Structure formats: C-alpha cells, structure tokens
Short mmCIF file of C-alpha atoms in Angstrom, two decimals:
data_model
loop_
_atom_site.label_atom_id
_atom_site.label_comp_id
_atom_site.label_asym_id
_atom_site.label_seq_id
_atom_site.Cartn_x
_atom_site.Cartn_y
_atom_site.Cartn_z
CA UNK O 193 0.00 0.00 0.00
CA UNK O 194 2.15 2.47 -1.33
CA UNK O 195 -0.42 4.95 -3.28
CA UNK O 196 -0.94 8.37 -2.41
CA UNK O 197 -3.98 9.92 -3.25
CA UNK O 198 -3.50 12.80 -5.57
CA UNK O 199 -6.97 14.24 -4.33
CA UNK O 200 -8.76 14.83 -1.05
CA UNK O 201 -12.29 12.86 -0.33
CA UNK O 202 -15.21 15.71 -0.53
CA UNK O 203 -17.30 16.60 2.10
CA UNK O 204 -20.53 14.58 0.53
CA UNK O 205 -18.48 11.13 0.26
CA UNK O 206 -18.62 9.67 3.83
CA UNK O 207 -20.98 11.09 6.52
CA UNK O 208 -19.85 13.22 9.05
CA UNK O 209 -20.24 10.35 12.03
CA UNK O 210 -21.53 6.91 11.97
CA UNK O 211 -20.61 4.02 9.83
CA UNK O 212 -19.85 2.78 6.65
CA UNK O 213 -19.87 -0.25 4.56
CA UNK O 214 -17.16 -1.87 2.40
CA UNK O 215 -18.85 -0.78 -0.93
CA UNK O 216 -18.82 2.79 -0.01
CA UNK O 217 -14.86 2.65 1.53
CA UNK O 218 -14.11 0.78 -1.85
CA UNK O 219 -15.63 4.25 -4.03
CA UNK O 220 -13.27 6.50 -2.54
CA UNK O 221 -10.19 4.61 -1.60
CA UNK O 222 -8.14 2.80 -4.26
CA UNK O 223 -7.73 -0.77 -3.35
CA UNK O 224 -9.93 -4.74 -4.28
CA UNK O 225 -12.21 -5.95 -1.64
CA UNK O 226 -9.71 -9.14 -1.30
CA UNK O 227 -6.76 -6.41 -0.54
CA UNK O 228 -8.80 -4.65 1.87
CA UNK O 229 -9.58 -7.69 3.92
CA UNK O 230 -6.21 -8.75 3.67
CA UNK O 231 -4.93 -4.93 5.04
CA UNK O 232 -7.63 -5.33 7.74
CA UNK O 233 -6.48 -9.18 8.67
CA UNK O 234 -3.00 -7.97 8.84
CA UNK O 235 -3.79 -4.44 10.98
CA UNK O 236 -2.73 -2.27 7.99
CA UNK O 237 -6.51 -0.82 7.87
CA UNK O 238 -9.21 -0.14 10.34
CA UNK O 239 -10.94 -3.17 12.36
CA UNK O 240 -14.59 -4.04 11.55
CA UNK O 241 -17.61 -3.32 13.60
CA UNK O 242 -20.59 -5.93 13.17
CA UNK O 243 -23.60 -4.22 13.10
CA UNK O 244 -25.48 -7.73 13.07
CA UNK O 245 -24.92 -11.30 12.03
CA UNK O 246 -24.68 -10.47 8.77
CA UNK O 247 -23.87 -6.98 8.32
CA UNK O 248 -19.76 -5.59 8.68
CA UNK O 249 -18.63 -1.71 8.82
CA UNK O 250 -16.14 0.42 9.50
CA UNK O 251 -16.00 3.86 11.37
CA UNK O 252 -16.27 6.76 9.33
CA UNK O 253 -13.85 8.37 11.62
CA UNK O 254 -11.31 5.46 11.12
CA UNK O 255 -11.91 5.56 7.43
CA UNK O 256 -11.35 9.60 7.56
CA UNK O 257 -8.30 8.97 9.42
CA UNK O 258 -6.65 6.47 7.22
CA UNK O 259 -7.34 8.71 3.84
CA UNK O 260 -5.74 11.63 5.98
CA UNK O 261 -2.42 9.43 6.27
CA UNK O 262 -2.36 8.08 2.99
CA UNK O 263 -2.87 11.94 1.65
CA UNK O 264 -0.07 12.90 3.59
#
C-alpha cells in the first residue's frame, strides 16, 4: 500500500459520524475488496464493527483517518 492519493475525499463522500460499509470505503479509496480484507487481517486498515450477524462496517472516523495518512 504504497499509493498516495492525488486528491482529497469531498465533504458529501462519507458522513460526518456513523458508519460505513465496504462498498462505499471501496468508491473512494483505491484498493480490491480481497486487498482490503487482507490490510484489515494484517492491521494495515481499520478493524470491523458488526452491526449484526450479517452486516460488517467500519468507522467513518477510522476511514477519515486512514485517507488523511495516505494523503499525507
């Protein structure tokens, strides 16, 4: 995970608090579902929350965090 991200996320991608799910992280930050589970297996990206049985998100303030670092 070397990429940088030649632009910053706008305001309207990701809510300002809550959570989001893996299809809306995958829109706005440049990486394959199977690389993102690997990065969050590994500790390289944000821990899941389970919402339910079935049902996996992240943080938007984790997710805002990591594009901060990769923009850096």
């Amino acid at each position: 995970m070397t990429q940088k991200f030649s632009h910053r996320v706008s305001n309207g991608a990701l809510p300002e608090t809550g959570f989001v799910r893996l299809p809306t992280i995958l829109k706005i930050y440049p990486i394959s579902r199977s690389a993102w589970w690997q990065g969050v297996r590994d500790g390289r990206l944000p821990k899941s929350v389970h919402l339910g049985p079935k049902t996996t998100a992240w943080r938007v303030e984790d997710i805002r965090a990591l594009i901060d670092a990769q923009a850096k």
